[in-house]
Short mmCIF file of C-alpha atoms in Angstrom, two decimals:
data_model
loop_
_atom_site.label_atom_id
_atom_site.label_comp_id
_atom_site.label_asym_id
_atom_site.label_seq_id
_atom_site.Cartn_x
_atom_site.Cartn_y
_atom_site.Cartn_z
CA UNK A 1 -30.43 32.64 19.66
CA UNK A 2 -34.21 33.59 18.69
CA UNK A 3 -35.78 32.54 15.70
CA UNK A 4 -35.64 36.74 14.82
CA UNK A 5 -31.45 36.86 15.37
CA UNK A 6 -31.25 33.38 13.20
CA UNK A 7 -33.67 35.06 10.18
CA UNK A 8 -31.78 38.03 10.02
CA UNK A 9 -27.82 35.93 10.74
CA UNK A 10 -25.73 36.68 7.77
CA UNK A 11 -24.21 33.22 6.69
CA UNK A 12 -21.68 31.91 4.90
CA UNK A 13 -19.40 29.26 4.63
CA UNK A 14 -16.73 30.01 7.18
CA UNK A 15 -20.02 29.56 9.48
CA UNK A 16 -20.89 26.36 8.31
CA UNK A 17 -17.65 25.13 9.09
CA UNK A 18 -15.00 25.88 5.86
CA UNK A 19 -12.50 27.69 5.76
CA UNK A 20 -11.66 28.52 2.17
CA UNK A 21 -8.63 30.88 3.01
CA UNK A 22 -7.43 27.65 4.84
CA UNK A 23 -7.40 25.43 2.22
CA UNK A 24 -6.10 28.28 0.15
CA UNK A 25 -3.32 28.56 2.27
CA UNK A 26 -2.42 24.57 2.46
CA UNK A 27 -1.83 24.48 -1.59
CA UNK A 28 0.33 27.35 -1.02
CA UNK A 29 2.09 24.66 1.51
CA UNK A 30 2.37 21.77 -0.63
CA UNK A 31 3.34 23.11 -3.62
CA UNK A 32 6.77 22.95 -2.94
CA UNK A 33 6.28 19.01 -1.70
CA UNK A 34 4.81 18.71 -5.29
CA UNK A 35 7.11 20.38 -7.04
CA UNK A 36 10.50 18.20 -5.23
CA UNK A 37 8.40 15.04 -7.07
CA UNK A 38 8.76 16.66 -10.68
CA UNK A 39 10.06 14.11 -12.98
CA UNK A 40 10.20 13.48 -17.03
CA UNK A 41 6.78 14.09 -18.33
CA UNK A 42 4.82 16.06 -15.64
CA UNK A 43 5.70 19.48 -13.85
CA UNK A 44 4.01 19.06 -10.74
CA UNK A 45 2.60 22.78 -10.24
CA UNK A 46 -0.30 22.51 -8.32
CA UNK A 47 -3.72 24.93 -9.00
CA UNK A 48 -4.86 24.07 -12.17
CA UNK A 49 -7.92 21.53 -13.22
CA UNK A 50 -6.02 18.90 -13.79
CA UNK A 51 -2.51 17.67 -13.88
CA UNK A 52 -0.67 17.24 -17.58
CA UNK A 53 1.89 14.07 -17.98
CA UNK A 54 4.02 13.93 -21.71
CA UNK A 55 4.17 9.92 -22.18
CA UNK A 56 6.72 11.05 -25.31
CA UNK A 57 8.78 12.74 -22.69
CA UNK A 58 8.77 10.07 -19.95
CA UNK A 59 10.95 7.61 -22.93
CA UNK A 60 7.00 5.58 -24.10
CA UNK A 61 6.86 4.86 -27.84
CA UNK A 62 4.02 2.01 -27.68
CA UNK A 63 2.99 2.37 -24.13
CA UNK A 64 -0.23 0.74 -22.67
CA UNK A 65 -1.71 2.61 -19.57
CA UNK A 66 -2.21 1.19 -16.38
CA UNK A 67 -4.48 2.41 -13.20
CA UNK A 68 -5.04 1.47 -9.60
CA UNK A 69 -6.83 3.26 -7.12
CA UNK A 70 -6.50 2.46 -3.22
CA UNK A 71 -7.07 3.76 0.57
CA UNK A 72 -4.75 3.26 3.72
CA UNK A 73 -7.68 1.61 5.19
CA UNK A 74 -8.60 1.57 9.01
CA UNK A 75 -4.55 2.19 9.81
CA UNK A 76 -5.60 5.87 9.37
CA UNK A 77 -7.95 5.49 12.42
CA UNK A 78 -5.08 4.38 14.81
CA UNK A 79 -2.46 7.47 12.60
CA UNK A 80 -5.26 9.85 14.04
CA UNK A 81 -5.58 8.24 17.52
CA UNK A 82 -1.73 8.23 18.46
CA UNK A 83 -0.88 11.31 16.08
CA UNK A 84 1.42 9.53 13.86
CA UNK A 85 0.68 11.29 10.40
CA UNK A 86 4.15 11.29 8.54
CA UNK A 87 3.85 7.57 7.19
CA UNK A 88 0.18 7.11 5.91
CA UNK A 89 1.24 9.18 3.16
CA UNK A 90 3.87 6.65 1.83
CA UNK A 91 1.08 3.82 2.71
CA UNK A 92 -1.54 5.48 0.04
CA UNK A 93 1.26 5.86 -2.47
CA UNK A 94 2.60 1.93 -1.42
CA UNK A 95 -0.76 0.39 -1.94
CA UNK A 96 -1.20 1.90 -5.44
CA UNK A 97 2.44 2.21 -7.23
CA UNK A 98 3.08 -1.97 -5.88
CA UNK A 99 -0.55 -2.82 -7.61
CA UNK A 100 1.03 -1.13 -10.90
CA UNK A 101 4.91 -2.36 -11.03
CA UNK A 102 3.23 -5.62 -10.82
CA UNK A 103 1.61 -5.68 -14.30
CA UNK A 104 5.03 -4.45 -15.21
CA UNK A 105 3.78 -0.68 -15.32
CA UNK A 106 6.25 2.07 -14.48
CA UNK A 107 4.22 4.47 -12.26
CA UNK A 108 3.91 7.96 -13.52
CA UNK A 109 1.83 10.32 -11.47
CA UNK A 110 -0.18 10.19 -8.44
CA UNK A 111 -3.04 12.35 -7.35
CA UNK A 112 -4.79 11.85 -3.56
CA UNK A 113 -8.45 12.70 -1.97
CA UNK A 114 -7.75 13.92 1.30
CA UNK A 115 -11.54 14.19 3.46
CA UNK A 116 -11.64 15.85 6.95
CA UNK A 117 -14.18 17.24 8.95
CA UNK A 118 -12.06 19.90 9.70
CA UNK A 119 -8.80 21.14 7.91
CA UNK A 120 -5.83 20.92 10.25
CA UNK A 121 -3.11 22.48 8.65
CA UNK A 122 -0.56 20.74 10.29
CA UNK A 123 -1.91 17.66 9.74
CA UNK A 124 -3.10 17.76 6.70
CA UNK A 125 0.96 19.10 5.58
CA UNK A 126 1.84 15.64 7.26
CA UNK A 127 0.06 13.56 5.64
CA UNK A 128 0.96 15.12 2.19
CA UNK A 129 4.57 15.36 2.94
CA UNK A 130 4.07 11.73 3.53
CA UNK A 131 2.69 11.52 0.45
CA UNK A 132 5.36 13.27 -1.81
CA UNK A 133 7.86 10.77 -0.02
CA UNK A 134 5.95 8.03 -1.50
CA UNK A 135 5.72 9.43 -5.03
CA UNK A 136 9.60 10.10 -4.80
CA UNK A 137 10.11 6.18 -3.56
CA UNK A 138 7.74 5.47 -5.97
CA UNK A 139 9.92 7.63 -8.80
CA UNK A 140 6.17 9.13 -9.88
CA UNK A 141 5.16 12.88 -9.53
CA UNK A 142 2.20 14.34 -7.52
CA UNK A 143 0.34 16.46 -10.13
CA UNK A 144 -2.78 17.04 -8.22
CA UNK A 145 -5.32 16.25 -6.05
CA UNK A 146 -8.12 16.98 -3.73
CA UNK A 147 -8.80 18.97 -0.62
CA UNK A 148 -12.23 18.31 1.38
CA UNK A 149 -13.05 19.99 4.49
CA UNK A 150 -16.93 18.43 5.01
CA UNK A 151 -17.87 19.05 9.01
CA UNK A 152 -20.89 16.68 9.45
CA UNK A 153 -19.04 13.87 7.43
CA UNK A 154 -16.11 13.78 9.27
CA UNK A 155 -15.41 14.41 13.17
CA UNK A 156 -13.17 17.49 13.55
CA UNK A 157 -10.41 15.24 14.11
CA UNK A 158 -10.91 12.64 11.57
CA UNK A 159 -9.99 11.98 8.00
CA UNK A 160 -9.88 9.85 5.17
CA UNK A 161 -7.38 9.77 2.37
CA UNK A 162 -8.03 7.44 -1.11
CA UNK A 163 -4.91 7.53 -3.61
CA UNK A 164 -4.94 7.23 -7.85
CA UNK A 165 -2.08 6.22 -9.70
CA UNK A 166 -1.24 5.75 -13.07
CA UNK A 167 1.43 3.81 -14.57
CA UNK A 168 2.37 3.01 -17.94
CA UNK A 169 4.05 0.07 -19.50
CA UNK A 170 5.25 -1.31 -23.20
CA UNK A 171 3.05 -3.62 -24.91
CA UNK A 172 5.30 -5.76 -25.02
CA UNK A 173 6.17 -5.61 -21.52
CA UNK A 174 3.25 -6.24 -19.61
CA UNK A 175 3.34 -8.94 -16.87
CA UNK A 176 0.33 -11.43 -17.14
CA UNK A 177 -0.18 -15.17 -16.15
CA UNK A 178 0.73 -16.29 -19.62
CA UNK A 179 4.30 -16.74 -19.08
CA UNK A 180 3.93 -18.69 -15.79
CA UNK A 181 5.36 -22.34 -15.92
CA UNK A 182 5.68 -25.60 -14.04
CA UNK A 183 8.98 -25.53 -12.07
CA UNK A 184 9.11 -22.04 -11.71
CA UNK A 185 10.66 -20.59 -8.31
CA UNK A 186 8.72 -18.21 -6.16
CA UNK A 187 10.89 -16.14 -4.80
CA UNK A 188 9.49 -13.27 -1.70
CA UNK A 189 10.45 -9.86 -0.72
CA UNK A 190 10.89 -8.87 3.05
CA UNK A 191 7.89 -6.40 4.33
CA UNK A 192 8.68 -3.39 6.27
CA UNK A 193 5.75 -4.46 8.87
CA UNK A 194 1.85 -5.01 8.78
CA UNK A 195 1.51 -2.35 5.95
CA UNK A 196 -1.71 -1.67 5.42
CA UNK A 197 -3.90 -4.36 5.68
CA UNK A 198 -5.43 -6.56 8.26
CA UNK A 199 -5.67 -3.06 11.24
CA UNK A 200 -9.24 -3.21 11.63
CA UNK A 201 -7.84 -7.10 13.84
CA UNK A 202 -4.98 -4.89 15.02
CA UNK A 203 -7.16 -2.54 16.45
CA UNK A 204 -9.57 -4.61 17.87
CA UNK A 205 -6.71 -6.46 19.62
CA UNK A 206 -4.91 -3.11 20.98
CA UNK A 207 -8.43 -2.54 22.37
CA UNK A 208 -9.01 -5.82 24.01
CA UNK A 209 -5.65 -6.37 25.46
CA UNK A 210 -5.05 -2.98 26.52
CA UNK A 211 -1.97 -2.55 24.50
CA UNK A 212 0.50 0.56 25.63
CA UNK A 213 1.58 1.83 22.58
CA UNK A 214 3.67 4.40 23.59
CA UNK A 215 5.96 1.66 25.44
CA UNK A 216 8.69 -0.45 24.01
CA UNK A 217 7.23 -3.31 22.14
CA UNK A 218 7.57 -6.63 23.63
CA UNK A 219 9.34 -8.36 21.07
CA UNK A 220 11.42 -5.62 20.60
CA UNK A 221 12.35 -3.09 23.28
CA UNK A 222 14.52 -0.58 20.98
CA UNK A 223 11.45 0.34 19.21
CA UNK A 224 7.83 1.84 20.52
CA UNK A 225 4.72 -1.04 19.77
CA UNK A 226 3.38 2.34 17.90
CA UNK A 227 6.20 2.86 15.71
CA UNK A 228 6.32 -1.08 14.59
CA UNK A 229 2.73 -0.96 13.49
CA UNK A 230 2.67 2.55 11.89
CA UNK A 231 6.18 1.20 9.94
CA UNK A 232 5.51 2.58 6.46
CA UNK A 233 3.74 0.02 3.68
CA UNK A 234 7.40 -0.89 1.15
CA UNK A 235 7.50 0.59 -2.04
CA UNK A 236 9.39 -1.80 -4.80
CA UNK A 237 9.32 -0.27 -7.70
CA UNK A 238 12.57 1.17 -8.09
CA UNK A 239 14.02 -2.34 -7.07
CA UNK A 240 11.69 -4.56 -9.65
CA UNK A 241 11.65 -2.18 -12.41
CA UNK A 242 14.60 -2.77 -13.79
CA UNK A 243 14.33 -6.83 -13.51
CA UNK A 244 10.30 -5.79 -15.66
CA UNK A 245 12.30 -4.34 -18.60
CA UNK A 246 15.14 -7.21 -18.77
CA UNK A 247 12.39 -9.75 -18.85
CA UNK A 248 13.16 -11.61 -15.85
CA UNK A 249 10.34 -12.35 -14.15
CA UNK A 250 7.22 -14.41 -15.55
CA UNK A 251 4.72 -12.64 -12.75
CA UNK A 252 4.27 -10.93 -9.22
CA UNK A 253 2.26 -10.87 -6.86
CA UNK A 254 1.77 -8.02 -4.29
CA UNK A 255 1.12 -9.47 -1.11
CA UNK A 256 -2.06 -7.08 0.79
CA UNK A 257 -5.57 -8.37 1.76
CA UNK A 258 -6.02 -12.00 1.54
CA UNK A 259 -2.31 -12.61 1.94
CA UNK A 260 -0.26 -14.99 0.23
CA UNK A 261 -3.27 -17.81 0.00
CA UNK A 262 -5.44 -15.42 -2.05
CA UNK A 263 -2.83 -13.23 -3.81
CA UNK A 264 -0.39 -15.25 -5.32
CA UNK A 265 -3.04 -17.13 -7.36
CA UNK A 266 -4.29 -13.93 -8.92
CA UNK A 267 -1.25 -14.27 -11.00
CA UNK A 268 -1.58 -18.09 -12.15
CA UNK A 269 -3.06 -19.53 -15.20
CA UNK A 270 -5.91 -22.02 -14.44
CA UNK A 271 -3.68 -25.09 -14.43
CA UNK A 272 -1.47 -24.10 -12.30
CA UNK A 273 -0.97 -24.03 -8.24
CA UNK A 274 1.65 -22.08 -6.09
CA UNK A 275 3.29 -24.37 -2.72
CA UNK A 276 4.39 -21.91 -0.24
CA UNK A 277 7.24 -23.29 2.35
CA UNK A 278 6.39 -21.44 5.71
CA UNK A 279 9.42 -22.59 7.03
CA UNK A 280 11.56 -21.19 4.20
CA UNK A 281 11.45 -17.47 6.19
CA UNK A 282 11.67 -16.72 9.65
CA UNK A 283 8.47 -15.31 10.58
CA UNK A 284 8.73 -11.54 11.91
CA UNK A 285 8.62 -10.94 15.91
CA UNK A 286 5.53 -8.57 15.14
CA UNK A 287 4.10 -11.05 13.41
CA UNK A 288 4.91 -13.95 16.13
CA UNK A 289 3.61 -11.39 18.54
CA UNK A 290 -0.24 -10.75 16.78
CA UNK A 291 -0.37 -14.40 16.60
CA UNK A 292 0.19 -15.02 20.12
CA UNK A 293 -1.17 -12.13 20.86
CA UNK A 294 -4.96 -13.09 19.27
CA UNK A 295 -4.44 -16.67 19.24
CA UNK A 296 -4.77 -16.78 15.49
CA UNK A 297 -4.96 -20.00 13.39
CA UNK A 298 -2.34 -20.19 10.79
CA UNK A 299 -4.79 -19.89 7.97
CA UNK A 300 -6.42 -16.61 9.51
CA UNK A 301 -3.09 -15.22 9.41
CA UNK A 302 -2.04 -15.83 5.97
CA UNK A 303 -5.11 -14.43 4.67
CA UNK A 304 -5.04 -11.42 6.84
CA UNK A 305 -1.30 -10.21 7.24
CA UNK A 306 1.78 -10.40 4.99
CA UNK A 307 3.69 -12.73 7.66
CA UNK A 308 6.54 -11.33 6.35
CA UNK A 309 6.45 -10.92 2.54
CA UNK A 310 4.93 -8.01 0.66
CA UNK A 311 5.65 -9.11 -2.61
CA UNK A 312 6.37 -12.31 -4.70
CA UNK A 313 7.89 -12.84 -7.92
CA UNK A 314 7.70 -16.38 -10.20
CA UNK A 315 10.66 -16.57 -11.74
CA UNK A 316 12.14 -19.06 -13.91
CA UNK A 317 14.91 -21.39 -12.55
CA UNK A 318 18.02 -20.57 -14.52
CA UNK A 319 17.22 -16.89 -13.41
CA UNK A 320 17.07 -17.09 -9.93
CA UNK A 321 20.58 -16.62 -8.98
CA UNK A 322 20.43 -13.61 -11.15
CA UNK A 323 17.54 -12.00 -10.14
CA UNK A 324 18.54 -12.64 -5.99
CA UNK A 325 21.81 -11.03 -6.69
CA UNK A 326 20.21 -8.12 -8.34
CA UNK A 327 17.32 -7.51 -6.02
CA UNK A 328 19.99 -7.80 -2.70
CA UNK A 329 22.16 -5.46 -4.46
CA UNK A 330 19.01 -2.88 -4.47
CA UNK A 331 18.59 -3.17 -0.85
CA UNK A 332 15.94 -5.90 -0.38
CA UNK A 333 15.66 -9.04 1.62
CA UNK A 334 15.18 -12.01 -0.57
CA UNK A 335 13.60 -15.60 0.24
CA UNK A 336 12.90 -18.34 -1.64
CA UNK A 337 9.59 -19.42 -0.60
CA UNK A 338 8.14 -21.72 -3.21
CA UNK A 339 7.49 -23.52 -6.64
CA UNK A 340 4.60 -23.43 -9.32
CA UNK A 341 3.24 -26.91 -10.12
CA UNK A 342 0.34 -28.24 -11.88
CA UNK A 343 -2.94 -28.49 -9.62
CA UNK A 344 -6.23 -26.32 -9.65
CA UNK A 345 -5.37 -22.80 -9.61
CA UNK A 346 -4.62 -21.57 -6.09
CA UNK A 347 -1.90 -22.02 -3.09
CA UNK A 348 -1.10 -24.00 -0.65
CA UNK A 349 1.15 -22.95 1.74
CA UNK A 350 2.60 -25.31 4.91
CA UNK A 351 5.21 -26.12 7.12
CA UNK A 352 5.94 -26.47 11.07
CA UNK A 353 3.09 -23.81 11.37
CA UNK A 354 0.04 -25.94 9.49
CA UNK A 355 -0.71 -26.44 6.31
CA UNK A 356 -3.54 -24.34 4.46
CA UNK A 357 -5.14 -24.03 1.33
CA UNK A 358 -7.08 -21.38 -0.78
CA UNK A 359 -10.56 -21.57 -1.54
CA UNK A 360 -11.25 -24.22 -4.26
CA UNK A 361 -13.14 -22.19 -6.72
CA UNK A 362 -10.51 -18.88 -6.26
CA UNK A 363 -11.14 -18.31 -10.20
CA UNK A 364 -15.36 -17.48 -9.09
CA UNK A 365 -15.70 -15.91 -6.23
CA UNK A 366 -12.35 -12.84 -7.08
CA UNK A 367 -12.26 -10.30 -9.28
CA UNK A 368 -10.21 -7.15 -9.70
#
């Protein structure tokens, strides 16, 4: 084109690479996705500024807010790779709603960032259908969020998705370190997979070992090695919730990056130290199989993967039973991994596999 055609080229944004009618058309898609996540307190209709949520209605008569904000990290890169968009969705909603039920918050409403160079419809209705899913796991409504087509930040193919949730939880109610005693039992709640941490080493090891991921996995040939490692992030709130508001746990941990050597003591008073019993679960066959797999020490894996647990709860003794029963009953897999003693704050876990410990001065160098 000469420099005469490009001075006299009418522009405009569909040129520069967005599509406005395109995005138009996608809230037209997902309102109905948003809508099927209504619940007491928001209405989920989609278009407006911002999103409205009635604490009065949701039940809340002294209610403290709660926030957490989170990505799906580099498992997006490998959803975009083998076209597996369904799940990441629950993974955004996963990594926030667990941070919240946590502190003992209820989670109320969810809004996402989705980023793309440019918009695939298809896609993009994937990944939010995913998302919806999550919230209705999660029992919290989607009432909003935000579209992004940006060619020049994003390959055509890529994007990038960040999730905001906010929960809300009695004063009263609210889960801290304070309650957390010598004796108590940590107990541990099965994960659904990797979830969503620790993919930037699961990458790099598809890459180097020339992993076929559209083939039945090796430790288990009724499933694709794909579909184990894009396995949906767990969502417990509906499970723990109801244990938060009888008072029946002292604390939980939710087991992402820095596994259970730098999570669990992120609930623990100063004085205090967690012992985790490796031997007290069988460790998952995906799990087994990225050890082997990358000839990882035992400590690199606890601080990189779940091995198995994506949550932990401290709970007294004489409740144990109880709370077991309860949790089984609501569909999850239970262990009973551990006990709080006295000791420097931090954890310790070992067994057949090693023993490890946290970093010595945990309480300095973490935050958040």
């Amino acid at each position: 084109m000469s420099d005469n055609n490009i001075g006299n080229m009418r522009y405009t944004y569909a040129k520069a690479g967005v599509d406005i009618a395109a995005g138009n058309a996608l809230v037209r898609a997902i309102a109905p996705l948003a809508r099927a996540t209504r619940r007491a307190g928001a209405d989920a209709d989609l278009g407006g500024f911002g999103g409205f949520f009635d604490l009065r209605a949701a039940g809340f008569t002294d209610p403290l807010l709660v926030a957490a904000n989170d990505g799906v990290g580099t498992k997006l890169k490998l959803a975009i790779e083998a076209g597996r968009h369904d799940g990441v969705g629950i993974d955004l909603v996963a990594m926030c709603a667990n941070d919240l039920i946590v502190q003992g918050a209820e989670p109320l409403f969810f809004l996402d960032y989705y980023g793309c160079g440019k918009l695939d419809q298809d896609v993009a209705v994937a990944v939010i259908a995913g998302i919806a899913e999550g919230c209705r796991q999660a029992g919290c409504a989607l009432i909003g969020g935000e579209t992004a087509e940006m060619p020049g930040m994003y390959d055509d193919d890529d994007y990038d998705l960040a999730g905001f949730c906010v929960g809300a939880v009695e004063r009263g109610d609210v889960l801290t370190a304070d309650k957390v005693a010598v004796g108590d039992v940590i107990l541990g709640l099965a994960s659904s997979g990797v979830h969503s941490n620790g993919f930037s080493l699961v990458r790099r090891l598809a890459a180097d070992k020339g992993w076929k991921l559209d083939r039945p996995a090796l430790f288990n040939p009724e499933i694709l090695l794909i579909d184990a490692l894009m396995a949906p992030t767990r969502i417990y709130v509906r499970s723990l919730l109801p244990l938060v508001r009888a008072g029946a746990l002292h604390a939980m941990a939710h087991i992402t990056g820095g596994g259970l050597l730098e999570n669990i003591p992120r609930v623990l008073p100063a004085h205090l130290h967690a012992h985790i019993d490796a031997d007290a679960w069988e460790q998952p066959r995906l799990m087994a199989f990225l050890q082997a797999q990358g000839n990882i020490e035992p400590e690199e894996m606890a601080r990189t993967f779940n091995c198995g647990i994506g949550m932990a709860l401290v709970v007294e003794p004489a409740k144990v039973d109880a709370v077991t029963d309860a949790l089984m009953a609501a569909g999850e897999t239970v262990h009973r991994i551990g006990h709080i003693a006295s000791g420097e704050k931090g954890c310790t876990v070992s067994g057949a596999r090693g023993t490890w410990s946290a970093m010595a001065d945990w309480g300095a160098t973490h935050h958040g």
